Tab-separated table of C-alpha atoms in Angstrom:
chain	number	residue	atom	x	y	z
A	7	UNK	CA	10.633	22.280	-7.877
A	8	UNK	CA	7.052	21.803	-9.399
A	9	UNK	CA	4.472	20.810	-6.199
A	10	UNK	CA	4.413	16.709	-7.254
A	11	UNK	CA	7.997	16.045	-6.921
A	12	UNK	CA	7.951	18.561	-3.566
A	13	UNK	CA	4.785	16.536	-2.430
A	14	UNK	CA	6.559	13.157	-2.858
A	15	UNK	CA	9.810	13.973	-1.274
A	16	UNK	CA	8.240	15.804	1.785
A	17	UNK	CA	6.098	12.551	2.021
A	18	UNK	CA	8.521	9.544	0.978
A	19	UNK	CA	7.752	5.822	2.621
A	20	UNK	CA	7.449	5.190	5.340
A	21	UNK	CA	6.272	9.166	6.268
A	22	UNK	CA	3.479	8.556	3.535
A	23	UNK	CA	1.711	6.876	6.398
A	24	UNK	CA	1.230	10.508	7.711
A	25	UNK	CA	-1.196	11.178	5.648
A	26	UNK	CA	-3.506	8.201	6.424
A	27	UNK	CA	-3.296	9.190	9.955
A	28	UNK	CA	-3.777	12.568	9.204
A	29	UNK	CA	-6.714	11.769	7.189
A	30	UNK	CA	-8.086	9.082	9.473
A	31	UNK	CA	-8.200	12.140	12.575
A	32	UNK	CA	-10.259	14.142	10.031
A	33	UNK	CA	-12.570	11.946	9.199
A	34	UNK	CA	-13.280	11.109	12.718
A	35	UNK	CA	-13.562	14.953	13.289
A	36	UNK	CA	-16.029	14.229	10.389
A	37	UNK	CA	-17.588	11.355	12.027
A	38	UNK	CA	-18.131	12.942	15.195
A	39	UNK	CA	-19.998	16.131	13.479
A	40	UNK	CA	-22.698	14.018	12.026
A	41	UNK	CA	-23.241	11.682	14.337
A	42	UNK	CA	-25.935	13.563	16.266
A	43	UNK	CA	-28.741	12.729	13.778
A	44	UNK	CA	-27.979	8.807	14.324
A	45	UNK	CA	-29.080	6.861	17.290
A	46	UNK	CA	-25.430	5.911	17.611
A	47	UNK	CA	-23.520	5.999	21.545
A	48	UNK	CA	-20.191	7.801	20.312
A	49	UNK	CA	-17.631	7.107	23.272
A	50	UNK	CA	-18.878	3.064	22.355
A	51	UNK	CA	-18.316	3.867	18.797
A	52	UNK	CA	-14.911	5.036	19.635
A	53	UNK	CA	-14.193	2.091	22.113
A	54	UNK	CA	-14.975	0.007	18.920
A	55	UNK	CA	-12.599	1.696	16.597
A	56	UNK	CA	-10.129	1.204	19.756
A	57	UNK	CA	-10.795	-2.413	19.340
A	58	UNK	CA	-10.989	-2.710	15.216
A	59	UNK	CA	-7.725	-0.855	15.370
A	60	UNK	CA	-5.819	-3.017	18.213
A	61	UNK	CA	-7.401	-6.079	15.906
A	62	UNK	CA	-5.782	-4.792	12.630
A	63	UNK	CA	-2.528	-4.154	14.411
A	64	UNK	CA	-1.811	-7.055	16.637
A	65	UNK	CA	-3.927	-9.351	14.191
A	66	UNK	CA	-1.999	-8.005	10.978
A	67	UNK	CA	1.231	-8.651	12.481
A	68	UNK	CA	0.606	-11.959	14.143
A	69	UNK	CA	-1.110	-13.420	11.057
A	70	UNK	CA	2.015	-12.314	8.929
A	71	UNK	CA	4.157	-14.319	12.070
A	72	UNK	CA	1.986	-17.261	11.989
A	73	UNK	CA	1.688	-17.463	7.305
A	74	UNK	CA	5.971	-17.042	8.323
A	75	UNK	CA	6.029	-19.087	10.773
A	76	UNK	CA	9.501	-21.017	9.898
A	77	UNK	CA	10.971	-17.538	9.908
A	78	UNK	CA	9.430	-15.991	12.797
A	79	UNK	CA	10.859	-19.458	15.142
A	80	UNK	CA	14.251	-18.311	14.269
A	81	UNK	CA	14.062	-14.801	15.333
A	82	UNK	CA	10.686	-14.834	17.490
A	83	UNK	CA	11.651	-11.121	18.823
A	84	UNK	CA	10.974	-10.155	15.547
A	85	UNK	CA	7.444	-10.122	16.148
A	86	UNK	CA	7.904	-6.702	17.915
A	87	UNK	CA	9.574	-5.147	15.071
A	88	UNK	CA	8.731	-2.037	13.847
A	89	UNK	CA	9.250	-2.645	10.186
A	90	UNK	CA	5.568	-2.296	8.662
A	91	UNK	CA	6.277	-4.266	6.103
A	92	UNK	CA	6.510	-7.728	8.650
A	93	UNK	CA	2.362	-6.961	8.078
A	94	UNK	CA	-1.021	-9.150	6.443
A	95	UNK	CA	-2.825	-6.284	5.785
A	96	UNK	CA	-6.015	-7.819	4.659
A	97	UNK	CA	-5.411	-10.286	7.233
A	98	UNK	CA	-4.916	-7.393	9.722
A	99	UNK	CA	-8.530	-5.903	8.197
A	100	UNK	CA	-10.164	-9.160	8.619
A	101	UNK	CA	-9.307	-9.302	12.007
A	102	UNK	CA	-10.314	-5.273	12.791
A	103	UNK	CA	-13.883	-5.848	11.189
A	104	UNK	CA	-14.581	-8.979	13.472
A	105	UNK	CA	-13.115	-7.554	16.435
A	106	UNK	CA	-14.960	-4.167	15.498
A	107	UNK	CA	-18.544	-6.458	15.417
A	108	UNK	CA	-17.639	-8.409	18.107
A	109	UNK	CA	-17.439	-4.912	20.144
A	110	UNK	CA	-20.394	-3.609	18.672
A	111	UNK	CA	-22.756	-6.903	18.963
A	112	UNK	CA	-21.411	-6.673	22.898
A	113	UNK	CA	-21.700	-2.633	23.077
A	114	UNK	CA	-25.821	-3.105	21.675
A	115	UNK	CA	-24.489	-0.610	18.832
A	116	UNK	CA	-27.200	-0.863	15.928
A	117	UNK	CA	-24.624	-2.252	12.533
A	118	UNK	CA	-26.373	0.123	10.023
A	119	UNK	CA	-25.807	3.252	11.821
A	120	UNK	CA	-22.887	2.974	13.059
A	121	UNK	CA	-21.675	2.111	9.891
A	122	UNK	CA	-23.447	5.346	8.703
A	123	UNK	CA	-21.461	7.052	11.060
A	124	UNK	CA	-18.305	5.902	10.589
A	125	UNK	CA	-18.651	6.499	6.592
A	126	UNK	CA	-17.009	9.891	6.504
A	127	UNK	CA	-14.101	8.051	8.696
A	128	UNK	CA	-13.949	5.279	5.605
A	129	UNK	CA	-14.113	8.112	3.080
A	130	UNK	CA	-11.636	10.400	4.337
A	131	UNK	CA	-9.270	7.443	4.728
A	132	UNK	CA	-9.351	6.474	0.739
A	133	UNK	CA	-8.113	9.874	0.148
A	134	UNK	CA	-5.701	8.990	2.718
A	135	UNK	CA	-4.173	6.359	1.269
A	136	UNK	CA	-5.009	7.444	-2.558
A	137	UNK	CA	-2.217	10.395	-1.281
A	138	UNK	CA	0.052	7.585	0.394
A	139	UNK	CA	0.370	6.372	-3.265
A	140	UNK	CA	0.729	9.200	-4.764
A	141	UNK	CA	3.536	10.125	-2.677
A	142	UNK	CA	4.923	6.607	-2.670
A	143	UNK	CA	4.150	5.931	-6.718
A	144	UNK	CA	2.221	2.883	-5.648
A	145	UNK	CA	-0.875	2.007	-7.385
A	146	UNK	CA	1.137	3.473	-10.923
A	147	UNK	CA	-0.864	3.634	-13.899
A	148	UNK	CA	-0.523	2.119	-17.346
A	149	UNK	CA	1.486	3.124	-19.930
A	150	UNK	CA	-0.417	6.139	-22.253
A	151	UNK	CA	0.236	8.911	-24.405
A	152	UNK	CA	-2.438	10.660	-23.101
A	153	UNK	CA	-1.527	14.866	-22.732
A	154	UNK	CA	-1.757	14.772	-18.885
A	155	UNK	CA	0.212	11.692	-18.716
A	156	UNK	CA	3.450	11.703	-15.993
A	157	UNK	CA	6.837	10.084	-16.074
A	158	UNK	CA	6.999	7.604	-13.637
A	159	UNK	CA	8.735	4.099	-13.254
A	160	UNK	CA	10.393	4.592	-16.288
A	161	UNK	CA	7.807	5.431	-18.529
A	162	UNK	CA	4.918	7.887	-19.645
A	163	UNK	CA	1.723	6.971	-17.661
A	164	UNK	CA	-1.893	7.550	-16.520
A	165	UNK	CA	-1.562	9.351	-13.342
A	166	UNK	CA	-3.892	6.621	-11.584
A	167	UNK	CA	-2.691	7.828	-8.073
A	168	UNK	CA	-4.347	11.723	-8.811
A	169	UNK	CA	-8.014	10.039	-10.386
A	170	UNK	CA	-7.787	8.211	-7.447
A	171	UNK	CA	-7.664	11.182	-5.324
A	172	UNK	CA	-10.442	12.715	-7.691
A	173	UNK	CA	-12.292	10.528	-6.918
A	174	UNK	CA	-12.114	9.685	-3.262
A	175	UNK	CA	-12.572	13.541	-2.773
A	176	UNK	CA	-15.894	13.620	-4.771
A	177	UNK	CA	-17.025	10.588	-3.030
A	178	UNK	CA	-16.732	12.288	0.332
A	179	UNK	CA	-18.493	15.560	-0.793
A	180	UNK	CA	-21.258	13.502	-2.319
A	181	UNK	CA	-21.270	11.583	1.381
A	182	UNK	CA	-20.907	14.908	3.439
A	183	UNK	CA	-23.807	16.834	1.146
A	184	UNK	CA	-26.141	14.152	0.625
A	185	UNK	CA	-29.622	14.430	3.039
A	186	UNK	CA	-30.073	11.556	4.832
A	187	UNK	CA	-33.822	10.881	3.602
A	188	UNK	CA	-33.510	7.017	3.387
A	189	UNK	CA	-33.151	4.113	5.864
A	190	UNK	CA	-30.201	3.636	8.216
A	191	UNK	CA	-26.899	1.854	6.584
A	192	UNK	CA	-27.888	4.251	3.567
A	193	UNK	CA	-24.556	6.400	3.723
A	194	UNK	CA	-22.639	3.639	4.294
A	195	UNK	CA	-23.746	1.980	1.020
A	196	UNK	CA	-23.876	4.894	-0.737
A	197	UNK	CA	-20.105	5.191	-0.084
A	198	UNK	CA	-19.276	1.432	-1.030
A	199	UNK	CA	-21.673	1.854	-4.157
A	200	UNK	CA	-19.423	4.912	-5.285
A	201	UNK	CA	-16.053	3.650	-4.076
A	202	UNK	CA	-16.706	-0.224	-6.056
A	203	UNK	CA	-17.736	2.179	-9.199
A	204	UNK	CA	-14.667	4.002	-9.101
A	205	UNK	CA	-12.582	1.335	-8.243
A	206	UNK	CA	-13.933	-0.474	-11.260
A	207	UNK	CA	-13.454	2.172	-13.523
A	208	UNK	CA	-10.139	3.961	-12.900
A	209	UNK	CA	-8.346	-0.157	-11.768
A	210	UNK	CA	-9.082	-0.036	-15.870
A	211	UNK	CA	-5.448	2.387	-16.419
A	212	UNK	CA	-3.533	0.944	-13.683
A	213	UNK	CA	-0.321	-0.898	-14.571
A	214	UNK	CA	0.341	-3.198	-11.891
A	215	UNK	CA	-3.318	-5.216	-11.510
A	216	UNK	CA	-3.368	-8.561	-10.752
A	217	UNK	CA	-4.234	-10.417	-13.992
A	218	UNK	CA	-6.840	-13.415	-14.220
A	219	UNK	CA	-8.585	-15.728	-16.781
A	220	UNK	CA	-6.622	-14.176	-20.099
A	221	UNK	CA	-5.768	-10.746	-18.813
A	222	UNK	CA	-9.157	-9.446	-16.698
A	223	UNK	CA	-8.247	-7.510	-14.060
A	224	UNK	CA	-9.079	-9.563	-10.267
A	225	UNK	CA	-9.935	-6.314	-8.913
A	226	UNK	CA	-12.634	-4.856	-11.288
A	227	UNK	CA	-14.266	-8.221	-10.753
A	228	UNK	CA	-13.857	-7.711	-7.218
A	229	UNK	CA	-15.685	-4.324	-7.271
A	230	UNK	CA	-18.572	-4.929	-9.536
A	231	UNK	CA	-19.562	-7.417	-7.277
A	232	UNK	CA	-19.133	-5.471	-4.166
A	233	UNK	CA	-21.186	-2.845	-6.314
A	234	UNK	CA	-23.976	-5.100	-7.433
A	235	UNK	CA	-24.458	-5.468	-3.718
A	236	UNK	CA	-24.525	-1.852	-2.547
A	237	UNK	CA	-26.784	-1.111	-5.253
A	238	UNK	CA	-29.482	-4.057	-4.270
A	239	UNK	CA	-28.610	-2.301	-0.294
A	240	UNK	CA	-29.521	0.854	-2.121
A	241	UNK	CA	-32.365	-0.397	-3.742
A	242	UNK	CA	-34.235	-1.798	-0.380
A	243	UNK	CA	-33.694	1.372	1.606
A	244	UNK	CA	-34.760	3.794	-1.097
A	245	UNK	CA	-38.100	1.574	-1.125
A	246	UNK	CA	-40.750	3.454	0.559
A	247	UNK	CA	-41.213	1.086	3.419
A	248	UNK	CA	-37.520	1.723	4.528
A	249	UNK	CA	-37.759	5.804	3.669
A	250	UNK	CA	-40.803	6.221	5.981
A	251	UNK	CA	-39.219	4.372	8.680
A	252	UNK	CA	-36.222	6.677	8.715
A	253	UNK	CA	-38.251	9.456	9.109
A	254	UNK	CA	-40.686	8.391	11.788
A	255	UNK	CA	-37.174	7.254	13.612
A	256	UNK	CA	-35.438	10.774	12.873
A	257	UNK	CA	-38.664	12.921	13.627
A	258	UNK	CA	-38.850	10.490	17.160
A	259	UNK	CA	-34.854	11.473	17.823
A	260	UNK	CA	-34.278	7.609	18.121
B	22	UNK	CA	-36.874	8.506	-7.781
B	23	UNK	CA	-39.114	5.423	-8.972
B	24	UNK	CA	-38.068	2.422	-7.910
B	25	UNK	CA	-38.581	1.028	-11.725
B	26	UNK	CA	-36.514	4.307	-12.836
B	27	UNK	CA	-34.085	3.257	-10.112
B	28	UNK	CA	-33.607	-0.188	-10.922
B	29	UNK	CA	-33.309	0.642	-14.729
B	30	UNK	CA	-30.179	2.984	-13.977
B	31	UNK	CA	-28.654	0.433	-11.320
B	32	UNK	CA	-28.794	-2.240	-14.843
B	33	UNK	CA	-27.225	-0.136	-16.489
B	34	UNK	CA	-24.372	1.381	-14.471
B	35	UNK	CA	-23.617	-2.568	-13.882
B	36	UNK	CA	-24.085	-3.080	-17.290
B	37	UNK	CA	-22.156	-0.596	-18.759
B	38	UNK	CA	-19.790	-2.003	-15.369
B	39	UNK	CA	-18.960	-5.416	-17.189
B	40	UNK	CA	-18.274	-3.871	-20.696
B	41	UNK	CA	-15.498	-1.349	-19.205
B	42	UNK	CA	-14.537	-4.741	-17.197
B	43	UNK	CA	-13.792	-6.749	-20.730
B	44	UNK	CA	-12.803	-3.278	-22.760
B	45	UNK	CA	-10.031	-2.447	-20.086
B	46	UNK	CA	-8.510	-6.324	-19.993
B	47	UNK	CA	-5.112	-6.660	-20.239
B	48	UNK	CA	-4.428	-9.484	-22.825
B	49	UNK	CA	-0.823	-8.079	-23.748
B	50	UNK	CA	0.061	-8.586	-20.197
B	51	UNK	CA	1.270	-4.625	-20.204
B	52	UNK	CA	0.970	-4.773	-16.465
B	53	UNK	CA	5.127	-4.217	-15.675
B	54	UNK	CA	6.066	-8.021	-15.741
B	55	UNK	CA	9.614	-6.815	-15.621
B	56	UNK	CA	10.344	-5.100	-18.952
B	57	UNK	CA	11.100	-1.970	-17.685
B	58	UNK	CA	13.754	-0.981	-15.393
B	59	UNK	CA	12.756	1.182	-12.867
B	60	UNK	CA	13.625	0.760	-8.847
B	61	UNK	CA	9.934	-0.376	-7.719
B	62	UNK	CA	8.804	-3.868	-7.078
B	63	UNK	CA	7.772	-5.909	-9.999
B	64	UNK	CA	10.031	-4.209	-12.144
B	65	UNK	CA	13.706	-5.075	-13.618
B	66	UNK	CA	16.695	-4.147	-11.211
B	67	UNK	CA	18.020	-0.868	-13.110
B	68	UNK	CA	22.011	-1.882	-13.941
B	69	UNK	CA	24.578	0.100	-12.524
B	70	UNK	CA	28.828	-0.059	-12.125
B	71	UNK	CA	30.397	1.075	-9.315
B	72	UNK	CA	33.860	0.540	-7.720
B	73	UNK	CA	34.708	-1.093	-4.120
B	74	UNK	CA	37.119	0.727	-1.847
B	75	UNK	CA	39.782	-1.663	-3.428
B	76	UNK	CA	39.231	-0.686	-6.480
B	77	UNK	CA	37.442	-4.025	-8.293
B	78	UNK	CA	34.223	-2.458	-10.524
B	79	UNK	CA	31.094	-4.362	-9.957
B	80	UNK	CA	27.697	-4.508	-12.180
B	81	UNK	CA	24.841	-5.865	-11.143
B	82	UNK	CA	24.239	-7.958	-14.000
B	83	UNK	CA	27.303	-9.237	-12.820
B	84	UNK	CA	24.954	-11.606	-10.581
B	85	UNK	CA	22.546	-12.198	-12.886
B	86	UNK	CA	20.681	-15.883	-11.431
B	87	UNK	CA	21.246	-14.977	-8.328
B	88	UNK	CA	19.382	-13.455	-5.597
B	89	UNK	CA	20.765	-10.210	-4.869
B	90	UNK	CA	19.982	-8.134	-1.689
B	91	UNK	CA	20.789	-4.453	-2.766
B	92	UNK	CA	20.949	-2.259	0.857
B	93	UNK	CA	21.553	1.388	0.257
B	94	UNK	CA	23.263	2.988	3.300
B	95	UNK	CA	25.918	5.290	5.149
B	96	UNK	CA	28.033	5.526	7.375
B	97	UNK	CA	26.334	7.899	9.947
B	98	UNK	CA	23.281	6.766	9.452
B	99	UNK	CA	22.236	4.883	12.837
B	100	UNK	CA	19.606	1.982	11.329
B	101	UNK	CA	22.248	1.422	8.843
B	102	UNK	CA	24.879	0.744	11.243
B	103	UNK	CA	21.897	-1.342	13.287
B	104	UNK	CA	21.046	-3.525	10.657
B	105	UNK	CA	24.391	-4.155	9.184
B	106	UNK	CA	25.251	-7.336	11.672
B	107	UNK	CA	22.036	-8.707	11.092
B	108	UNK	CA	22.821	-8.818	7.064
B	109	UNK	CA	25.986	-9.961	7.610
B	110	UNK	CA	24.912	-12.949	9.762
B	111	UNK	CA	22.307	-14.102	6.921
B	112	UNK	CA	24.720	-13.231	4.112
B	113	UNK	CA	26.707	-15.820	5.851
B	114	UNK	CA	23.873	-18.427	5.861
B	115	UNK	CA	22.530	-17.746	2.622
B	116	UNK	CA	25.509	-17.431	0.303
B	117	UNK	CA	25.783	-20.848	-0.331
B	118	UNK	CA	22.062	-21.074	-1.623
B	119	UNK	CA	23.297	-18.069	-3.965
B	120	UNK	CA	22.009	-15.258	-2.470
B	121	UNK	CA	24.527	-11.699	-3.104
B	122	UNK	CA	24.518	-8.440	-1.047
B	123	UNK	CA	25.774	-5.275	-2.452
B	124	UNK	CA	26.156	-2.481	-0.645
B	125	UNK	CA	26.147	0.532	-1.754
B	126	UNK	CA	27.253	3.373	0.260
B	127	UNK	CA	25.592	6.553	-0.714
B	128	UNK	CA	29.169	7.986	-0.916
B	129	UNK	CA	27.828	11.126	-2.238
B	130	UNK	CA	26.667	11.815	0.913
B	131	UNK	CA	28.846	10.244	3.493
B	132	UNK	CA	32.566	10.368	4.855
B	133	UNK	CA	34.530	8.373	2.240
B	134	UNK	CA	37.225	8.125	4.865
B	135	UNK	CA	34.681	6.224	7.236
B	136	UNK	CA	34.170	3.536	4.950
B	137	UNK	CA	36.872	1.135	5.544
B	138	UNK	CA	36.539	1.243	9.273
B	139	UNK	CA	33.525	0.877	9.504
B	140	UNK	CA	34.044	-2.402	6.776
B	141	UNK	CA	36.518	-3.726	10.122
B	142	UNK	CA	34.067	-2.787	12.566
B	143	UNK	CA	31.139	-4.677	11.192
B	144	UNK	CA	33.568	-7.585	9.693
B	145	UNK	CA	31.412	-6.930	6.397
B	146	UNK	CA	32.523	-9.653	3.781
B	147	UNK	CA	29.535	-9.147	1.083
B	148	UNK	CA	30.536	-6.520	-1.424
B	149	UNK	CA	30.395	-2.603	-0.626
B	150	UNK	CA	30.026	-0.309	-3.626
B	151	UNK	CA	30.947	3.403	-3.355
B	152	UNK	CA	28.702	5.761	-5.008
B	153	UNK	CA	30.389	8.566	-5.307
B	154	UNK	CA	28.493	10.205	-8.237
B	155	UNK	CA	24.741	9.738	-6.584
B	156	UNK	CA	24.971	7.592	-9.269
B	157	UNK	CA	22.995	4.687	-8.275
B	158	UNK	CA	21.021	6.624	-5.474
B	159	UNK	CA	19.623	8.734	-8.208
B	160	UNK	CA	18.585	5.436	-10.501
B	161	UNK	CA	17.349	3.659	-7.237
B	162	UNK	CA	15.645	7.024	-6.345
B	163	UNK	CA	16.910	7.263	-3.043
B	164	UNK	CA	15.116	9.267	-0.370
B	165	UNK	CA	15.510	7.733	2.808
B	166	UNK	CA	18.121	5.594	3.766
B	167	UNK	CA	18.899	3.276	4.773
B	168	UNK	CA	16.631	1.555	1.166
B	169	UNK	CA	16.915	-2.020	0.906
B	170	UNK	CA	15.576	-3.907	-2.848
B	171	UNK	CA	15.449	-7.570	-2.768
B	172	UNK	CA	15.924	-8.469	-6.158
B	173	UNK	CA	14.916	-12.200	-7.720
B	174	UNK	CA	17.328	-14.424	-9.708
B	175	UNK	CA	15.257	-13.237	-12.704
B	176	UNK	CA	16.799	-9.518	-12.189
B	177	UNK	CA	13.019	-8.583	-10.839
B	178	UNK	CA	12.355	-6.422	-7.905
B	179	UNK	CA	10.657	-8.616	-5.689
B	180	UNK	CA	10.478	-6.251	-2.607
B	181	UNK	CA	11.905	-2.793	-1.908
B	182	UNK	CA	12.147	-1.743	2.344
B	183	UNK	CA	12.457	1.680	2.896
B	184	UNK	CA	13.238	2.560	6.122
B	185	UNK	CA	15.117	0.485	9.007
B	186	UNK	CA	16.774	-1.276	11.201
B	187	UNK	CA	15.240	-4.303	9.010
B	188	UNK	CA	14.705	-7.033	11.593
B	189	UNK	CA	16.238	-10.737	11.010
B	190	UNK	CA	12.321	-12.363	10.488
B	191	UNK	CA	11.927	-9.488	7.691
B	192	UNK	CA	15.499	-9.565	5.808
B	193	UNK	CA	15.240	-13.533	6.093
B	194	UNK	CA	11.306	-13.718	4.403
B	195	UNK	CA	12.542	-11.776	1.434
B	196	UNK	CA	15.760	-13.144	0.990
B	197	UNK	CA	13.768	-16.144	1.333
B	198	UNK	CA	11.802	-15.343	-1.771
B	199	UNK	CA	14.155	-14.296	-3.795
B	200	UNK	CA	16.190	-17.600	-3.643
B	201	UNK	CA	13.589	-19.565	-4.846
């Protein structure tokens, strides 16, 4: 059995969400390593993950209860199921980023650095769940004859789920080698910057996007925006203004 | 790098951005839309015939316009057992609307001499489908079980739930959608 197939079997829904967790406690092993040179409290920044995850998981399910609500009345012990699927996931994420700033606005945690912090954490996770749908065959490409296409859902196709490993994997090295030289939330938006770009490129062979106005693809809209606006983040702390401020703060140990 | 250098390259990457955006549309609608059969949500229900423990042969196109619940199980498998009342009970209530259940028993792998008992024990009255070939576990890719598809009047997957015991809230959502 070639390593794919292996991979896939090993790592079948619903044990594909392994490998989010399992990439989620490296890239707070990640997290934790760098965040010495931020002037970040870390057991605050993990009480506020503690609270952006008890958010996404009690907000996910009970916004998913509440859009289901004729449902849910029927069989309200349903709410504690374990079935993921009974889940608003962007709902759920919605709810994790306002708990997560209510926590920090409450903890006195500065938003740029923290985020800064947390960016290998966000990075490592999109290779998490680029490898959930790789194992799961979510996110499938478009049909190709392109040499290094693979057989999947009944047809030859881009292998969207591997260049979306690619290139969550090069977005982390380029976060992980990259010198901090520029103001604070600058790792964070480097990350969205290169994340939107890719998103925006490879959402280009995928086979299941969500079509709009004649056949554009929602979420390549989606990203360029989100990258026009980590570029103009970009922009302001690359200006020399910012730069100098980051280093009088890092040479102070603030 | 300058910012004038800087700001040049961020025009272009967005640029260069909003070409790939129109160059990559999808104006022949090639995104799945149900053309292909294949056992993954958005896709056509792949066909299959199998027998029932009496000996009647069922396709799935058979039910063609209706909504058809597809739950992939076996006998010793303890969320399949768990879950089996539950589908029974909304089989009950949604049959009228025109919603089907097959189930297929992934005879391949199970006790065929179980079957029928556990038919009494559960007072099952949808349709159970032996596969005794891996047939339709192979064509429905079958890797954990039990593997439920909901599957639209259209003969589209609207939802596939791997794993179990599926609660009611869950099983009645889907079925739900599928009716409409």
């Amino acid at each position: 059995m070639s390593i794919l197939p292996l991979f896939q079997n090993i790592f079948a829904p619903p044990r594909d969400l392994i490998l989010i967790i399992l990439a989620a406690w490296i890239g707070l092993t990640l997290s934790e390593r760098g965040a010495p040179g931020h002037p970040v409290n870390l057991d605050a920044l993990n009480n506020l993950l503690l609270a952006s995850l008890g958010g996404f998981l009690i907000g996910g399910r009970l916004l998913y209860a509440l859009e289901n609500f004729p449902t849910f009345s029927q069989s309200p012990g349903s709410i504690f199921s374990l079935n993921t699927a009974l889940f608003d996931q962007w709902g759920g994420l919605a709810i994790a980023v306002l708990a997560g700033l209510a926590y920090g606005r409450r903890a006195h945690l500065p938003l740029w650095d923290s985020l800064d912090v947390l960016t290998p954490l966000f990075a490592a996770l999109a290779i998490g769940i680029a490898l959930s749908h790789l194992a799961s065959g979510a996110a499938f490409g478009k049909e190709t004859n392109v040499p290094w296409a693979v057989e999947q859902w009944g047809a030859l196709r881009h292998p969207t789920q591997l260049y979306e490993t690619i290139a969550a994997l090069v977005t982390l090295a380029v976060i992980l080698i990259q010198k901090p030289a520029a103001g604070p939330g600058f790792e964070f938006l480097l990350f969205v910057a290169l994340s939107s770009a890719s998103r925006l490129v490879l959402e280009g062979f995928r086979g299941d996007s969500t079509l709009i106005l004649g056949g554009l693809r929602a979420a390549q809209i989606a990203a360029w925006f989100i990258l026009l606006g980590a570029l103009i983040g970009l922009d302001q702390r690359g200006s020399p203004g910012q730069a100098k401020g980051a280093r009088v703060r890092a040479r102070s140990g603030k | 790098m300058q910012p004038i250098l800087r700001r040049s390259l961020s025009g272009i990457i967005l640029l260069a951005g909003l070409a790939w955006i129109f160059a990559s549309a999808d104006q022949s609608n090639s995104a799945t839309a149900g053309r292909i059969p294949a056992p993954q949500k958005g896709f056509l229900a792949p066909d299959f015939r199998l027998a029932t423990p009496d000996g009647r042969s069922i396709a799935l196109t058979d039910y063609l316009g209706k909504g058809v619940l597809i739950n992939l199980w076996a006998t010793w498998c303890p969320p399949c057992r768990a879950e089996m009342p539950v589908i029974e009970k909304l089989y009950q209530a949604y049959q009228d609307q025109g919603l089907i259940v097959l189930a297929v028993n992934s005879t391949v792998q199970d006790d065929p001499t179980a079957i029928s008992p556990f038919i009494r024990q559960y007072g099952i009255t949808f349709p159970v489908l032996l596969d005794i070939n891996g047939e339709a576990s192979t064509l429905y890719e079958l890797r954990s079980l039990p593997t439920s598809f909901f599957i639209g009047r259209d003969g589209v997957i609207r939802e596939v739930v791997v794993g179990g015991p599926m609660s009611e809230a869950l099983l009645r959502t889907n079925i739900e959608e599928i009716l409409k």
